[in-house]
Coordinates of C-alpha atoms in Angstrom, one line a residue:
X1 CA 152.9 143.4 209.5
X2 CA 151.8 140.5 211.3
X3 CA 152.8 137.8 208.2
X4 CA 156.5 137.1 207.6
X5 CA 157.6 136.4 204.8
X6 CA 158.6 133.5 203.3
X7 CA 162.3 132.7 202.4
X8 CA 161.6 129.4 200.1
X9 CA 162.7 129.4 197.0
X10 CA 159.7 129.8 194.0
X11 CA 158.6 127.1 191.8
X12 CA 158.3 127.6 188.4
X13 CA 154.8 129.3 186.4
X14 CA 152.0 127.0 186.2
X15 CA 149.3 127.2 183.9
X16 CA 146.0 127.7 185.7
X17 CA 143.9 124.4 185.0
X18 CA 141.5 124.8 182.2
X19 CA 138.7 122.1 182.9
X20 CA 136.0 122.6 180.3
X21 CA 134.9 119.6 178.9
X22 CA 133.1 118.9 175.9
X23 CA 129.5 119.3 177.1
X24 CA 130.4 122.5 178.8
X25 CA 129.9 126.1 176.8
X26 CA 132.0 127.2 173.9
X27 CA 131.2 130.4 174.0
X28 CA 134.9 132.2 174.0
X29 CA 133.4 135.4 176.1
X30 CA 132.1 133.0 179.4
X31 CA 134.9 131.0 179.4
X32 CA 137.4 134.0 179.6
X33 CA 135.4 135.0 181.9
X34 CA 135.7 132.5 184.0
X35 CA 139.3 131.8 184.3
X36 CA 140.2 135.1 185.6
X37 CA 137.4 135.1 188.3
X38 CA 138.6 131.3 188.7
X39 CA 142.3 132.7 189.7
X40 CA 140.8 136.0 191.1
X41 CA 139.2 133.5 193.8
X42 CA 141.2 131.2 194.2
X43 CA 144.0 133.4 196.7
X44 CA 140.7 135.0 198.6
X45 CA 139.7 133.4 202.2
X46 CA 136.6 134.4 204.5
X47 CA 136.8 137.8 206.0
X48 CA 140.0 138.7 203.9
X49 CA 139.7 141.3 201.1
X50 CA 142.8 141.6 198.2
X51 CA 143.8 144.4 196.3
X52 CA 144.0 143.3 192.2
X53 CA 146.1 145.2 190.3
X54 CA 146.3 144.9 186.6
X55 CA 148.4 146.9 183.2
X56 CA 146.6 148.5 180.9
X57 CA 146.8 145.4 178.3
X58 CA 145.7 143.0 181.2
X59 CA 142.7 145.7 181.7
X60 CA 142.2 145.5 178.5
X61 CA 141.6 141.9 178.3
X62 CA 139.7 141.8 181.5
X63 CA 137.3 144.2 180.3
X64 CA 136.5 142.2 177.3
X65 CA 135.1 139.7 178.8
X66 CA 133.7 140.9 183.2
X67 CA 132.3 144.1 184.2
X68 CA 134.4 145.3 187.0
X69 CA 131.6 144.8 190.0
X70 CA 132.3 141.2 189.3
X71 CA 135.7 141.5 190.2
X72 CA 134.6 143.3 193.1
X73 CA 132.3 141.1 194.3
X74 CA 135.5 138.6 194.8
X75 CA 136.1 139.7 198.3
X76 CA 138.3 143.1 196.2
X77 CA 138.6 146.0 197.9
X78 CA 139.9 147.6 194.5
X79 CA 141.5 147.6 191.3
X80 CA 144.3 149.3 190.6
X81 CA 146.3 150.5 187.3
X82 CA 150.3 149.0 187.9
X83 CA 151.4 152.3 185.7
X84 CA 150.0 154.7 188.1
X85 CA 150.7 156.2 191.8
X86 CA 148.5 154.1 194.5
X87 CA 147.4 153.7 197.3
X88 CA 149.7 151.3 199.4
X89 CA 147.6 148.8 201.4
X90 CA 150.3 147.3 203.6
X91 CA 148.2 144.4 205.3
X92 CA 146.4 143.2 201.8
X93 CA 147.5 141.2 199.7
X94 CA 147.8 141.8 195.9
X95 CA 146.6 139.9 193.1
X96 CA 148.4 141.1 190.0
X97 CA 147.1 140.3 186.3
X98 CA 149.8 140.8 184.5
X99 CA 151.0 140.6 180.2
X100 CA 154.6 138.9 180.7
X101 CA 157.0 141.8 179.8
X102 CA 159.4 143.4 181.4
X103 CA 157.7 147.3 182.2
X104 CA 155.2 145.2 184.1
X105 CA 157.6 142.6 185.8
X106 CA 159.8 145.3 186.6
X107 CA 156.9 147.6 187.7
X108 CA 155.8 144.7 190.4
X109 CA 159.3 144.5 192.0
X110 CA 159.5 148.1 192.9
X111 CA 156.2 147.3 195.0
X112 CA 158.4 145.3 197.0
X113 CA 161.7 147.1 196.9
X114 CA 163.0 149.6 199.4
X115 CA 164.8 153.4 198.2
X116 CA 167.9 153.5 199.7
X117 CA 166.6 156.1 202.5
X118 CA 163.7 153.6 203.3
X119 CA 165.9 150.8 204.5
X120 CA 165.2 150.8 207.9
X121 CA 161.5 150.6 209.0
X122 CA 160.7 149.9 205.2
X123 CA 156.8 148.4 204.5
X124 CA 156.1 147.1 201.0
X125 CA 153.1 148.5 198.8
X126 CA 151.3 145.1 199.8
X127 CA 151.2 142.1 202.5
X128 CA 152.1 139.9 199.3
X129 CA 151.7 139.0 196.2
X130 CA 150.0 136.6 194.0
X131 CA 151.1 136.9 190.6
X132 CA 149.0 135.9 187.5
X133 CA 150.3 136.8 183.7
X134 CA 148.1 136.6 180.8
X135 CA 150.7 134.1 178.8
X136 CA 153.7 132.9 179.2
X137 CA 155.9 134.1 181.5
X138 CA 160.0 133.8 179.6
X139 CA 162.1 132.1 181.4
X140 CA 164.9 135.3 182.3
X141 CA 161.9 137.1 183.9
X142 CA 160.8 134.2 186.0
X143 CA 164.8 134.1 186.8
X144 CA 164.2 137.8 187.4
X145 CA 161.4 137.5 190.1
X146 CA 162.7 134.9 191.8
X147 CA 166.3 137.1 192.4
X148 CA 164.2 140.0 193.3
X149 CA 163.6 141.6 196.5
X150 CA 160.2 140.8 195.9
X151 CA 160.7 136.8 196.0
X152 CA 160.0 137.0 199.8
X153 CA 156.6 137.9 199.2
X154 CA 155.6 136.5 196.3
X155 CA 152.9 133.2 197.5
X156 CA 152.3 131.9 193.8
X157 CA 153.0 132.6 190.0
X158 CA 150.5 130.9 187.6
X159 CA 150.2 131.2 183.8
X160 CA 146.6 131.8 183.0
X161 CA 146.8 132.0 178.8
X162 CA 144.0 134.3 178.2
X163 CA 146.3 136.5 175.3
X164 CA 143.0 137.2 173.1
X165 CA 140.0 138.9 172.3
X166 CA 136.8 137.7 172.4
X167 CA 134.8 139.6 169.9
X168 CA 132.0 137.6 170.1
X169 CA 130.8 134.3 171.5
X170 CA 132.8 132.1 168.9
X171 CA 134.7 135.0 167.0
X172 CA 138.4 136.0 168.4
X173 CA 140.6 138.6 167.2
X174 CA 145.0 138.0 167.6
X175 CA 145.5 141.5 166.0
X176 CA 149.1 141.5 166.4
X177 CA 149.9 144.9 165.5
X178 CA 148.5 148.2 164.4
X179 CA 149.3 146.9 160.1
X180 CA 149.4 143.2 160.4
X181 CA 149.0 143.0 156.9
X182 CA 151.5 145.2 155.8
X183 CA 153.9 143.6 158.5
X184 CA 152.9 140.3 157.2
X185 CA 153.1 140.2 153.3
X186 CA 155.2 143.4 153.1
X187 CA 158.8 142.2 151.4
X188 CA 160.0 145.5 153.4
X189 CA 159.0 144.3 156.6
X190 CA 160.9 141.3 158.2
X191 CA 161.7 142.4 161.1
X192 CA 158.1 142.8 162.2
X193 CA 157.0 139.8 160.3
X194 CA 158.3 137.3 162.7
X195 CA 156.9 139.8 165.6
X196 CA 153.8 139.3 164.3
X197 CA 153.9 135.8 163.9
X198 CA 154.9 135.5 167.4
X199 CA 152.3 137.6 168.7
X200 CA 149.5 135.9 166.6
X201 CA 150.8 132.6 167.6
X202 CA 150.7 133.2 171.2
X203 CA 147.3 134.6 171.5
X204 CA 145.7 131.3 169.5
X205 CA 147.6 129.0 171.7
X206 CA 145.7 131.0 174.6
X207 CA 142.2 129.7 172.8
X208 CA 143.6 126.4 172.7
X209 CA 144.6 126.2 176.0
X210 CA 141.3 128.2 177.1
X211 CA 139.0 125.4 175.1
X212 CA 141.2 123.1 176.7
X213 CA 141.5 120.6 173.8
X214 CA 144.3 119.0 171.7
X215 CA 144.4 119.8 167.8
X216 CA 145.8 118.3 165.0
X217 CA 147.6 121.8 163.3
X218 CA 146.5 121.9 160.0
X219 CA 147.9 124.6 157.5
X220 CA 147.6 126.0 153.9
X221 CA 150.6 125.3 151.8
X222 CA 150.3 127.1 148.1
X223 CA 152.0 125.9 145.2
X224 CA 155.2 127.1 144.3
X225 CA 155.4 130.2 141.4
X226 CA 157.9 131.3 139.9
X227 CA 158.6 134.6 138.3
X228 CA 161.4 135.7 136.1
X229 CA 163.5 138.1 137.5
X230 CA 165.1 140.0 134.2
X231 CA 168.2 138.2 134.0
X232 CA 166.9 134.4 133.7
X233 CA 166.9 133.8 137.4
X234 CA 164.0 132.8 138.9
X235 CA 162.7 132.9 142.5
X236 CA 159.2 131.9 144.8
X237 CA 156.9 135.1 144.9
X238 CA 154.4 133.3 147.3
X239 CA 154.8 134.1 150.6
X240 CA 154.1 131.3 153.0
X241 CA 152.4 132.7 156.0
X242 CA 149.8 129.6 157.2
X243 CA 153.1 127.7 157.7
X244 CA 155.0 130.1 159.3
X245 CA 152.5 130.4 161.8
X246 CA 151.5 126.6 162.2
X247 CA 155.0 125.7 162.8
X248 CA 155.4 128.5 164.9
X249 CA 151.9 127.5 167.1
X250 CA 152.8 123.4 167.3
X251 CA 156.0 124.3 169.0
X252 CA 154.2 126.7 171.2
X253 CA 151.6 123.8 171.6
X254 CA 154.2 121.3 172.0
X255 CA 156.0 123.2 175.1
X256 CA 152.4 123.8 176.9
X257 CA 151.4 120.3 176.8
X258 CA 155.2 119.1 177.8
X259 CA 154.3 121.3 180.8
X260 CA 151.0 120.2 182.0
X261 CA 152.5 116.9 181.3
X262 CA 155.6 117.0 183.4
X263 CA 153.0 118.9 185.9
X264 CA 150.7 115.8 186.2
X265 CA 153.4 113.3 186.6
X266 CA 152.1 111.1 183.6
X267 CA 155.3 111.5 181.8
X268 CA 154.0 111.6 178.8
X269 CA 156.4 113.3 176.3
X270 CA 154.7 113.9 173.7
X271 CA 151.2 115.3 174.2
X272 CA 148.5 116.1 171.2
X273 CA 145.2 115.3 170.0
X274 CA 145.2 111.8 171.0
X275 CA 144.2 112.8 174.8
X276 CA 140.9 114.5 173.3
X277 CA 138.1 112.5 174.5
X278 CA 135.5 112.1 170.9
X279 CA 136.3 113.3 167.4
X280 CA 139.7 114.8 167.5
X281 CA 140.1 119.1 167.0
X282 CA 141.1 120.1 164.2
X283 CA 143.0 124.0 164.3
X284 CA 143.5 124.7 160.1
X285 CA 145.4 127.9 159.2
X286 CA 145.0 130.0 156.4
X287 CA 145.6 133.3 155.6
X288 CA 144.5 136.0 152.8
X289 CA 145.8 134.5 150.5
X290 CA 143.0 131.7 150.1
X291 CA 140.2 134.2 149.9
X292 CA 141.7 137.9 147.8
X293 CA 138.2 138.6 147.3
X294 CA 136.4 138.8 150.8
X295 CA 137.7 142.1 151.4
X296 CA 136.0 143.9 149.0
X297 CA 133.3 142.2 148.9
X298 CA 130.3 143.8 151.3
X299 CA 128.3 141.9 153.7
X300 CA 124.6 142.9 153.3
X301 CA 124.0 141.7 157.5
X302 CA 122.0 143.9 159.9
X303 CA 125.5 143.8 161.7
X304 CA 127.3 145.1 158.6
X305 CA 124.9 147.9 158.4
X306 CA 125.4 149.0 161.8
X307 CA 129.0 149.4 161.6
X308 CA 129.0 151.2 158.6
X309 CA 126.4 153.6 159.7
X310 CA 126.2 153.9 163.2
X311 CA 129.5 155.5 165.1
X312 CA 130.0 152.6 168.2
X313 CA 132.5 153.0 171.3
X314 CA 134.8 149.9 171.8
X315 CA 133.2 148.2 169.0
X316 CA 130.1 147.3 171.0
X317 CA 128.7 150.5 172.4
X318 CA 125.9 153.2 171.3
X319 CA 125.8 156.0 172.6
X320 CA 122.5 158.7 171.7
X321 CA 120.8 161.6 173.6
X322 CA 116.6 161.5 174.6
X323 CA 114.4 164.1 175.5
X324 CA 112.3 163.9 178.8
X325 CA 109.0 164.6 179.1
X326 CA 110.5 168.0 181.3
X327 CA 112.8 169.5 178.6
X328 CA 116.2 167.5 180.1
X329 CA 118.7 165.6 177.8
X330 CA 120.3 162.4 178.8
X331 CA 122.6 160.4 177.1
X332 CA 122.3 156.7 177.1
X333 CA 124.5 154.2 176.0
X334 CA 123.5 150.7 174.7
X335 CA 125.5 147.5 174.7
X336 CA 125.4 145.5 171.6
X337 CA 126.2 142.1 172.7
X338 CA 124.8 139.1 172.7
X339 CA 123.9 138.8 176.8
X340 CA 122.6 142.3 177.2
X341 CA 120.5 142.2 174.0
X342 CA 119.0 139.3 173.1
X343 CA 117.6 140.7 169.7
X344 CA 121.0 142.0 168.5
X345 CA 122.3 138.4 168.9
X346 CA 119.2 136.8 166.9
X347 CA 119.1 139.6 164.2
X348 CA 123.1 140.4 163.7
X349 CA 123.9 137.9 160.9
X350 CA 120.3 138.1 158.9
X351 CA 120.2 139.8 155.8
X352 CA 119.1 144.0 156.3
X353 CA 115.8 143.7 154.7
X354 CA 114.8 140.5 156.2
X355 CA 115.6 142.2 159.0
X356 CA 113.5 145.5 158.5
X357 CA 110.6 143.2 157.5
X358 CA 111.0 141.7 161.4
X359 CA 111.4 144.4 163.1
X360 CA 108.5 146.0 161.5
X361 CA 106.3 142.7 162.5
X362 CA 107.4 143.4 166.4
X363 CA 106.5 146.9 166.1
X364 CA 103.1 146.3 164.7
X365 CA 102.5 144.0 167.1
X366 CA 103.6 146.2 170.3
X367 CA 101.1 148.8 169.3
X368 CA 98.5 146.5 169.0
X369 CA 98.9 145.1 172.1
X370 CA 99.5 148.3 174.0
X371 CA 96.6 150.4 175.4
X372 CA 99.1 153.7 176.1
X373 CA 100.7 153.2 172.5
X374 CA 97.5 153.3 170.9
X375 CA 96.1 156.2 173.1
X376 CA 99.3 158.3 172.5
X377 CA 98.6 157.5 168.9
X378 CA 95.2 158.6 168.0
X379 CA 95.2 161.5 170.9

């Protein structure tokens, strides 16, 4: 290996910059986009191709937002699953995309860590690495890394906060768990409460951090109810969930921006919404509480009627069989999104029968104008 590696001691995580400013898009999908091709290109040089290897929740939150040939096309030779065996590529370096736990930590140390019969002669999986995790990274596993055999050839550790999903263009999902409500409102269910919190909490300061702004944290407080307990006691039945989670995000906010301040050198102590250039953001949280209704209450929306009706892969996908002119069957799967289909994203939120009434205007109006239409139709 022609690279030695370095023996100087790590600094700590850094959040990857997040320079959008007002005037640039807002649409959630492009802008998580861009961040991981932003840190996916920033370790490549000319006539050098990396390895990236991800876990499957990283893959998961890459594939929400790229197709994998645009990873490729970063000068990647390929990507690779961090729970599986691979390849070794001793003379490339690795970009890993990591969640910050410790399977995947862990997992990314034994790349770099001889058996004990492989001391002598011993080549790592990779050249180095250049590690990138989703959030942020605790503080006992960056104490972990940096004690590891693996600190030698480890070039950088950046914090890209890019925890969510991007359901749409302006619409995110923090889906903690697999029963958020239960684990939420449940009096059985403490334990996973705060987990939830946490987890919800983390993955909306990664939109914060992604929109780059600086809220006020606004939150729902209900009024205190009593109920009778029996025996002339009486105790608050409302459980007080907005709160819990504000307080919970403005401490997370609180540490972020006490980072990229200390980072800058401005020594500000106490970042916030003051620094937003404009009208100041506003973040207000509320949960179900406000609105008991919405849930059973059915959206009449070309988009509601398509996922009631229409079985969809990953939320997004259709896939349905044609018939060639030759007998053959071929299945073909269509993307319902709002870059690959431009009529899904003008139609989605109109009302089903305003919707049938426009689609059968379009129709009309492609058989007019269409020679081969109206042959096929009156032969």
């Amino acid at each position: 290996m022609s690279d030695t590696p370095s023996q100087s001691p790590l600094p700590p995580p850094e959040p990857l910059p997040q320079k959008h400013s007002k005037q640039s898009s807002y649409s959630l999908v492009e802008l998580l986009s861009k961040n991981i091709i932003t840190a996916i290109s920033l370790t490549v040089t000319a006539n050098r191709w990396r390895v990236v290897v991800v876990d499957q929740p990283s893959l998961k939150i890459i594939s929400n937002a790229l197709k994998m040939h645009a990873i490729l096309e970063q000068n990647v030779m390929a990507v690779q699953l961090i729970t599986r065996t691979r390849q070794p590529y001793h003379d490339l370096d690795a970009i890993y995309v990591l969640v910050p736990c410790a399977d995947s930590v862990l997992r990314m140390i034994d790349d770099f860590t001889p058996d004990s019969y492989q001391q002598e002669d011993y080549q790592p999986k990779y050249a180095h690495a250049h590690l990138y995790f989703t959030g942020e990274l605790p503080e006992e596993l960056f104490s972990q890394l940096i004690s590891s055999p693996a600190a030698p050839y480890i070039r950088n550790i950046s914090e890209l906060f890019v925890e969510y999903n991007p359901f749409e263009s302006r619409v995110f999902l923090t889906t903690p768990s697999e029963q958020p409500f239960y684990s939420l409102y449940s009096p059985h269910a403490k334990k996973s409460t705060t987990k939830d919190l946490d987890a919800a909490s983390d993955r909306l300061l990664s939109v914060i951090a992604t929109l780059g702004i600086h809220p006020y944290i606004r939150y729902y407080s209900p009024k205190e109810t009593q109920k009778d307990s029996g025996n002339g006691d009486s105790k608050s039945s409302v459980p007080r969930i907005s709160e819990a989670m504000a307080h919970r995000l403005q401490l997370k906010l609180d540490s972020y921006y006490s980072h990229e301040s200390s980072k800058n050198g401005n020594g500000s102590a106490s970042p916030g919404p003051q620094k937003d250039h404009g009208p100041p953001s506003v973040v207000l949280v509320l949960d179900r509480s406000v609105d008991l209704y919405a849930p059973l209450v059915h959206e009449l929306t070309y988009q509601a009627m398509v996922y009631d009706l229409v079985n969809l892969e990953d939320g997004n996908k259709y896939v349905y069989t044609t018939k060639t002119n030759d007998g053959q069957f071929n299945q073909v799967e269509a993307e319902l999104s709002e870059k690959a289909d431009p009529l899904w994203d003008k139609l989605r939120h109109e009302h089903v029968g305003s919707v049938a009434r426009i689609l059968a205007e379009r129709l009309e109006r492609l058989i007019e104008g269409s020679t081969g239409i109206k042959a096929l139709n009156s032969g």
